[in-house]
Amino acid sequence: MEKSVAIVLGGTAPHKLLVEKLHERGYYVVLVDYLTNPPAKQIAEEHIQASTLDRERVLEIAKEKNAGLIISTCIDQANCVCCYVAEKLNLPHPYSYETSLLVTNKGLMKKRMKEYDVPSSPFILTKNTEDVDWNKVSFPCVVKPVDCNSSKGVHRADSSEEAEPYIKEAIKLSQTDEAIIEDFCPGDEIQVDCVALDDDADVVMTRSKVKVKFAEGSVLNSVGSIVPAQIPEKMLPELKTIAQNIARGFGLHNTPFFYQAIVSEGKVNVLEFAPRVGGGLSYYMIKNFVGFDAVEAAVDSFLGLPIDKSYRNPEKIYRSCLLYAKPCTFDHIEGVEGLKAKGVIREFFITKSKGDILDGDMRSSNRVASFIVEAANFEELKKNLSLCLDSVKVIDSEGNNVAIMPN
């Protein structure tokens, strides 16, 4: 019997697991990625070198391969192309193409959130720095492209003079030549991992983001997270209500999603959300800390099958740590095995290969490695993290330790 063809958009490391899940379900997997040798290529049956953002080319590939499924579980823009192609070919998909456009454009997203009582900061959109009415901008502000993956072009600015070059950069990075300027919300950032059910939405896991210390002109990014989120328990019902309003406002049913928010003085301010599985360590964390298989759920969502909604509360305190490096040619990492043997590091993931050139920018695509530390309490967690910071080294091609360590 001939296998059904599944086309996976994006050959990222998290998509290796997606390919494995599709193999378990009997699919022949065709990977589409513009890179010559993306990580998921190793286990896919075929690799077609093409852009996952070129929807007409992807549509052409899907027709040529007589695909029965087109899927991407952790790349926003690729999810949009999946929905476009699936609607054209009458293939299963988790939500409409119209919805995918709403959730991949931060301006459209924030307008819809406001309509459905999802608390979010004031914002303006612009395609030209000369058109910005600075009287409507509160400082500090955050500038970013309306439709970019990762943390590309995300900056904080404290004045119009500082904001202008960031706006120009954001417009250049945007696929629609548009930037969003929103009020900067001080407070603690959290991520809330959720699942939309047929007629409800539930919170699966919460985490507090550990932010990099702000430096002038730096990209706003995190260096890890703590599970569960360090917030008062009395806030949990509000987090669930927000999840329900997001699902209702965007017509989400039977799909995993997550939202990011700032918590300050007991108030929640939603930054953005995505109806997909988070990238990086998200799958590992959700699966191992609360028992929810988010990738399995995403595949069920694309196929229109009921999601297994079993999950539990985390039993310990967990900290993910993201490693970056100064500008260099990456060679290897030292000091990990001893910490794993002692149980200090639960798991370690290397995301770069020997010879990769790093520019020193702390964005997700420039991450060298990630690891997990767990503990029964905060005192033990702090001790274990300190051991890691003292021992783990990122070595460049000249033998130097070039690690930028989380703190």
mmCIF file of N, CA, C and O in Angstrom, residues 110-120 238 241-246 248-249 268 270:
data_model
loop_
_atom_site.group_PDB
_atom_site.id
_atom_site.type_symbol
_atom_site.label_atom_id
_atom_site.label_comp_id
_atom_site.label_asym_id
_atom_site.label_seq_id
_atom_site.Cartn_x
_atom_site.Cartn_y
_atom_site.Cartn_z
ATOM 1 N N LYS A 110 -3.454 42.497 17.476
ATOM 2 C CA LYS A 110 -3.763 43.360 18.617
ATOM 3 C C LYS A 110 -5.137 44.035 18.452
ATOM 4 O O LYS A 110 -5.846 44.258 19.431
ATOM 5 N N LYS A 111 -5.512 44.349 17.218
ATOM 6 C CA LYS A 111 -6.847 44.915 16.982
ATOM 7 C C LYS A 111 -7.918 43.900 17.373
ATOM 8 O O LYS A 111 -8.924 44.259 18.018
ATOM 9 N N ARG A 112 -7.745 42.636 16.999
ATOM 10 C CA ARG A 112 -8.726 41.606 17.329
ATOM 11 C C ARG A 112 -8.736 41.338 18.841
ATOM 12 O O ARG A 112 -9.807 41.136 19.428
ATOM 13 N N MET A 113 -7.574 41.338 19.475
ATOM 14 C CA MET A 113 -7.525 41.110 20.916
ATOM 15 C C MET A 113 -8.318 42.177 21.659
ATOM 16 O O MET A 113 -9.039 41.889 22.617
ATOM 17 N N LYS A 114 -8.192 43.416 21.210
ATOM 18 C CA LYS A 114 -8.928 44.515 21.848
ATOM 19 C C LYS A 114 -10.431 44.294 21.737
ATOM 20 O O LYS A 114 -11.187 44.560 22.677
ATOM 21 N N GLU A 115 -10.880 43.770 20.589
ATOM 22 C CA GLU A 115 -12.312 43.531 20.373
ATOM 23 C C GLU A 115 -12.862 42.452 21.292
ATOM 24 O O GLU A 115 -14.056 42.427 21.590
ATOM 25 N N TYR A 116 -11.998 41.553 21.761
ATOM 26 C CA TYR A 116 -12.450 40.422 22.583
ATOM 27 C C TYR A 116 -11.916 40.480 24.015
ATOM 28 O O TYR A 116 -11.741 39.455 24.669
ATOM 29 N N ASP A 117 -11.686 41.694 24.493
ATOM 30 C CA ASP A 117 -11.341 41.920 25.909
ATOM 31 C C ASP A 117 -10.087 41.182 26.356
ATOM 32 O O ASP A 117 -10.001 40.728 27.501
ATOM 33 N N VAL A 118 -9.121 41.069 25.460
ATOM 34 C CA VAL A 118 -7.816 40.544 25.829
ATOM 35 C C VAL A 118 -6.937 41.753 26.157
ATOM 36 O O VAL A 118 -6.665 42.569 25.271
ATOM 37 N N PRO A 119 -6.523 41.921 27.406
ATOM 38 C CA PRO A 119 -5.773 43.123 27.795
ATOM 39 C C PRO A 119 -4.432 43.212 27.077
ATOM 40 O O PRO A 119 -3.645 42.269 27.068
ATOM 41 N N SER A 120 -4.176 44.366 26.447
ATOM 42 C CA SER A 120 -2.934 44.547 25.701
ATOM 43 C C SER A 120 -2.590 46.034 25.669
ATOM 44 O O SER A 120 -3.468 46.890 25.826
ATOM 45 N N GLU A 238 -7.668 34.221 36.017
ATOM 46 C CA GLU A 238 -7.613 35.273 35.000
ATOM 47 C C GLU A 238 -6.845 34.799 33.772
ATOM 48 O O GLU A 238 -7.230 35.103 32.637
ATOM 49 N N THR A 241 -9.218 32.791 31.774
ATOM 50 C CA THR A 241 -10.202 33.640 31.088
ATOM 51 C C THR A 241 -9.604 34.274 29.843
ATOM 52 O O THR A 241 -10.244 34.345 28.783
ATOM 53 N N ILE A 242 -8.367 34.742 29.945
ATOM 54 C CA ILE A 242 -7.686 35.315 28.782
ATOM 55 C C ILE A 242 -7.538 34.274 27.686
ATOM 56 O O ILE A 242 -7.766 34.556 26.502
ATOM 57 N N ALA A 243 -7.158 33.051 28.060
ATOM 58 C CA ALA A 243 -7.029 31.967 27.072
ATOM 59 C C ALA A 243 -8.367 31.728 26.372
ATOM 60 O O ALA A 243 -8.422 31.541 25.152
ATOM 61 N N GLN A 244 -9.465 31.744 27.140
ATOM 62 C CA GLN A 244 -10.791 31.524 26.559
ATOM 63 C C GLN A 244 -11.163 32.656 25.603
ATOM 64 O O GLN A 244 -11.735 32.413 24.529
ATOM 65 N N ASN A 245 -10.827 33.889 25.975
ATOM 66 C CA ASN A 245 -11.154 35.031 25.108
ATOM 67 C C ASN A 245 -10.336 35.004 23.815
ATOM 68 O O ASN A 245 -10.838 35.363 22.745
ATOM 69 N N ILE A 246 -9.077 34.586 23.899
ATOM 70 C CA ILE A 246 -8.253 34.455 22.695
ATOM 71 C C ILE A 246 -8.845 33.392 21.769
ATOM 72 O O ILE A 246 -9.003 33.611 20.557
ATOM 73 N N ARG A 248 -11.886 32.312 21.621
ATOM 74 C CA ARG A 248 -13.167 32.781 21.087
ATOM 75 C C ARG A 248 -12.958 33.847 20.014
ATOM 76 O O ARG A 248 -13.585 33.820 18.951
ATOM 77 N N GLY A 249 -12.051 34.774 20.269
ATOM 78 C CA GLY A 249 -11.834 35.881 19.346
ATOM 79 C C GLY A 249 -11.242 35.458 18.017
ATOM 80 O O GLY A 249 -11.521 36.073 16.981
ATOM 81 N N VAL A 268 -2.449 41.797 34.138
ATOM 82 C CA VAL A 268 -1.874 41.040 33.022
ATOM 83 C C VAL A 268 -2.005 41.866 31.746
ATOM 84 O O VAL A 268 -3.096 42.370 31.428
ATOM 85 N N VAL A 270 -1.211 41.317 27.741
ATOM 86 C CA VAL A 270 -0.806 40.327 26.734
ATOM 87 C C VAL A 270 0.009 41.006 25.638
ATOM 88 O O VAL A 270 -0.416 42.009 25.052
#
